[in-house]
């Protein structure tokens, strides 16, 4: 996968969708679904006079969705530091850490 660092805000700068974009889309979909559900329940309550209570799981999902929505999607300071290190040629990949993280991720899928 190639990333065009000169055009990061444009999705055309990526040759393939990244997992971060996929996650962001999935998070947005989950948030939209939760908001739509709450609005539908509110409308039902207002129209029929009946009350609706969300389950504990639904309340937790809504809370997590709100927290995710309030988090910045990109750590701009870290991105700037990494760009500078790459440009200067001082960025060093810690192969042991990368291998450890890959093995940990693989273990989660088993």
PDB file of C-alpha atoms in Angstrom:
ATOM      1  CA  UNK A   1       0.000   0.000   0.000  1.00  0.00           C
ATOM      2  CA  UNK A   2       1.312   3.440  -0.897  1.00  0.00           C
ATOM      3  CA  UNK A   3       0.447   6.587   1.031  1.00  0.00           C
ATOM      4  CA  UNK A   4       0.715  10.006  -0.522  1.00  0.00           C
ATOM      5  CA  UNK A   5       1.927  12.156   2.402  1.00  0.00           C
ATOM      6  CA  UNK A   6       1.385  15.331   0.391  1.00  0.00           C
ATOM      7  CA  UNK A   7      -2.351  14.754   0.178  1.00  0.00           C
ATOM      8  CA  UNK A   8      -3.411  13.062   3.435  1.00  0.00           C
ATOM      9  CA  UNK A   9      -6.842  14.707   3.647  1.00  0.00           C
ATOM     10  CA  UNK A  10      -7.827  13.425   0.223  1.00  0.00           C
ATOM     11  CA  UNK A  11      -8.888   9.774   0.062  1.00  0.00           C
ATOM     12  CA  UNK A  12      -7.362   9.624  -3.428  1.00  0.00           C
ATOM     13  CA  UNK A  13      -3.977   9.797  -1.667  1.00  0.00           C
ATOM     14  CA  UNK A  14      -4.399   6.170  -0.603  1.00  0.00           C
ATOM     15  CA  UNK A  15      -4.055   3.286  -2.978  1.00  0.00           C
ATOM     16  CA  UNK A  16      -6.200   0.994  -0.813  1.00  0.00           C
ATOM     17  CA  UNK A  17      -8.600   1.653   2.053  1.00  0.00           C
ATOM     18  CA  UNK A  18      -6.820   1.392   5.381  1.00  0.00           C
ATOM     19  CA  UNK A  19      -8.072  -0.460   8.412  1.00  0.00           C
ATOM     20  CA  UNK A  20      -8.274   2.874  10.248  1.00  0.00           C
ATOM     21  CA  UNK A  21     -10.675   4.166   7.592  1.00  0.00           C
ATOM     22  CA  UNK A  22     -12.673   0.940   7.814  1.00  0.00           C
ATOM     23  CA  UNK A  23     -12.832   1.223  11.581  1.00  0.00           C
ATOM     24  CA  UNK A  24     -13.796   4.857  11.368  1.00  0.00           C
ATOM     25  CA  UNK A  25     -16.597   3.966   8.953  1.00  0.00           C
ATOM     26  CA  UNK A  26     -17.727   1.134  11.210  1.00  0.00           C
ATOM     27  CA  UNK A  27     -17.674   3.451  14.229  1.00  0.00           C
ATOM     28  CA  UNK A  28     -19.665   6.069  12.330  1.00  0.00           C
ATOM     29  CA  UNK A  29     -22.195   3.439  11.295  1.00  0.00           C
ATOM     30  CA  UNK A  30     -22.537   2.227  14.885  1.00  0.00           C
ATOM     31  CA  UNK A  31     -22.972   5.799  16.100  1.00  0.00           C
ATOM     32  CA  UNK A  32     -25.502   6.588  13.390  1.00  0.00           C
ATOM     33  CA  UNK A  33     -27.460   3.424  14.202  1.00  0.00           C
ATOM     34  CA  UNK A  34     -27.458   4.211  17.920  1.00  0.00           C
ATOM     35  CA  UNK A  35     -28.591   7.798  17.305  1.00  0.00           C
ATOM     36  CA  UNK A  36     -31.277   6.666  14.854  1.00  0.00           C
ATOM     37  CA  UNK A  37     -32.541   4.114  17.356  1.00  0.00           C
ATOM     38  CA  UNK A  38     -32.729   6.715  20.118  1.00  0.00           C
ATOM     39  CA  UNK A  39     -34.552   9.140  17.819  1.00  0.00           C
ATOM     40  CA  UNK A  40     -37.030   6.461  16.744  1.00  0.00           C
ATOM     41  CA  UNK A  41     -37.683   5.543  20.354  1.00  0.00           C
ATOM     42  CA  UNK A  42     -38.131   9.204  21.280  1.00  0.00           C
ATOM     43  CA  UNK A  43     -40.584   9.679  18.408  1.00  0.00           C
ATOM     44  CA  UNK A  44     -42.527   6.589  19.434  1.00  0.00           C
ATOM     45  CA  UNK A  45     -42.713   7.808  23.006  1.00  0.00           C
ATOM     46  CA  UNK A  46     -43.947  11.227  21.935  1.00  0.00           C
ATOM     47  CA  UNK A  47     -46.559   9.856  19.545  1.00  0.00           C
ATOM     48  CA  UNK A  48     -48.058   7.026  21.576  1.00  0.00           C
ATOM     49  CA  UNK A  49     -47.564   8.169  25.142  1.00  0.00           C
ATOM     50  CA  UNK A  50     -45.661   4.968  25.912  1.00  0.00           C
ATOM     51  CA  UNK A  51     -42.256   5.018  27.553  1.00  0.00           C
ATOM     52  CA  UNK A  52     -39.256   3.156  26.220  1.00  0.00           C
ATOM     53  CA  UNK A  53     -36.274   2.084  28.286  1.00  0.00           C
ATOM     54  CA  UNK A  54     -32.937   1.148  26.782  1.00  0.00           C
ATOM     55  CA  UNK A  55     -31.228  -2.020  27.950  1.00  0.00           C
ATOM     56  CA  UNK A  56     -27.956  -1.817  29.862  1.00  0.00           C
ATOM     57  CA  UNK A  57     -26.088  -2.983  26.741  1.00  0.00           C
ATOM     58  CA  UNK A  58     -27.715  -0.274  24.624  1.00  0.00           C
ATOM     59  CA  UNK A  59     -26.800   2.397  27.183  1.00  0.00           C
ATOM     60  CA  UNK A  60     -23.203   1.148  27.267  1.00  0.00           C
ATOM     61  CA  UNK A  61     -23.028   1.150  23.466  1.00  0.00           C
ATOM     62  CA  UNK A  62     -24.378   4.676  23.373  1.00  0.00           C
ATOM     63  CA  UNK A  63     -21.847   5.803  25.998  1.00  0.00           C
ATOM     64  CA  UNK A  64     -18.932   4.214  24.132  1.00  0.00           C
ATOM     65  CA  UNK A  65     -20.137   5.719  20.848  1.00  0.00           C
ATOM     66  CA  UNK A  66     -20.227   9.175  22.415  1.00  0.00           C
ATOM     67  CA  UNK A  67     -16.704   8.751  23.836  1.00  0.00           C
ATOM     68  CA  UNK A  68     -15.375   7.604  20.462  1.00  0.00           C
ATOM     69  CA  UNK A  69     -17.056  10.535  18.732  1.00  0.00           C
ATOM     70  CA  UNK A  70     -15.402  12.986  21.129  1.00  0.00           C
ATOM     71  CA  UNK A  71     -11.906  11.562  20.559  1.00  0.00           C
ATOM     72  CA  UNK A  72      -9.730  13.106  17.865  1.00  0.00           C
ATOM     73  CA  UNK A  73      -9.348  10.754  14.919  1.00  0.00           C
ATOM     74  CA  UNK A  74      -5.694  11.675  14.383  1.00  0.00           C
ATOM     75  CA  UNK A  75      -2.945  12.590  16.830  1.00  0.00           C
ATOM     76  CA  UNK A  76      -1.601  15.505  14.787  1.00  0.00           C
ATOM     77  CA  UNK A  77       1.411  16.068  17.047  1.00  0.00           C
ATOM     78  CA  UNK A  78       2.590  12.465  16.741  1.00  0.00           C
ATOM     79  CA  UNK A  79       2.033  12.487  12.975  1.00  0.00           C
ATOM     80  CA  UNK A  80       4.143  15.643  12.663  1.00  0.00           C
ATOM     81  CA  UNK A  81       6.930  14.097  14.753  1.00  0.00           C
ATOM     82  CA  UNK A  82       6.929  10.921  12.647  1.00  0.00           C
ATOM     83  CA  UNK A  83       6.934  12.881   9.397  1.00  0.00           C
ATOM     84  CA  UNK A  84       9.904  14.904  10.578  1.00  0.00           C
ATOM     85  CA  UNK A  85      11.820  11.798  11.698  1.00  0.00           C
ATOM     86  CA  UNK A  86      11.162  10.077   8.353  1.00  0.00           C
ATOM     87  CA  UNK A  87      12.191  13.183   6.420  1.00  0.00           C
ATOM     88  CA  UNK A  88      15.415  13.450   8.428  1.00  0.00           C
ATOM     89  CA  UNK A  89      16.121   9.746   8.046  1.00  0.00           C
ATOM     90  CA  UNK A  90      16.270   9.287  11.806  1.00  0.00           C
ATOM     91  CA  UNK A  91      13.158   7.100  12.108  1.00  0.00           C
ATOM     92  CA  UNK A  92      14.151   3.637  13.293  1.00  0.00           C
ATOM     93  CA  UNK A  93      11.777   0.671  13.233  1.00  0.00           C
ATOM     94  CA  UNK A  94      11.935  -1.474  16.356  1.00  0.00           C
ATOM     95  CA  UNK A  95      11.629  -4.885  14.704  1.00  0.00           C
ATOM     96  CA  UNK A  96      11.287  -6.695  18.033  1.00  0.00           C
ATOM     97  CA  UNK A  97       8.334  -4.523  19.013  1.00  0.00           C
ATOM     98  CA  UNK A  98       6.680  -4.947  15.596  1.00  0.00           C
ATOM     99  CA  UNK A  99       7.102  -8.737  15.777  1.00  0.00           C
ATOM    100  CA  UNK A 100       5.763  -8.824  19.326  1.00  0.00           C
ATOM    101  CA  UNK A 101       2.683  -6.792  18.370  1.00  0.00           C
ATOM    102  CA  UNK A 102       2.012  -8.983  15.320  1.00  0.00           C
ATOM    103  CA  UNK A 103       2.233 -12.136  17.429  1.00  0.00           C
ATOM    104  CA  UNK A 104      -0.050 -10.609  20.043  1.00  0.00           C
ATOM    105  CA  UNK A 105      -2.576  -9.682  17.390  1.00  0.00           C
ATOM    106  CA  UNK A 106      -2.457 -13.161  15.892  1.00  0.00           C
ATOM    107  CA  UNK A 107      -3.018 -14.683  19.344  1.00  0.00           C
ATOM    108  CA  UNK A 108      -6.198 -12.608  19.738  1.00  0.00           C
ATOM    109  CA  UNK A 109      -7.688 -14.176  16.591  1.00  0.00           C
ATOM    110  CA  UNK A 110      -7.258 -17.744  17.822  1.00  0.00           C
TER     111      UNK A 110
END
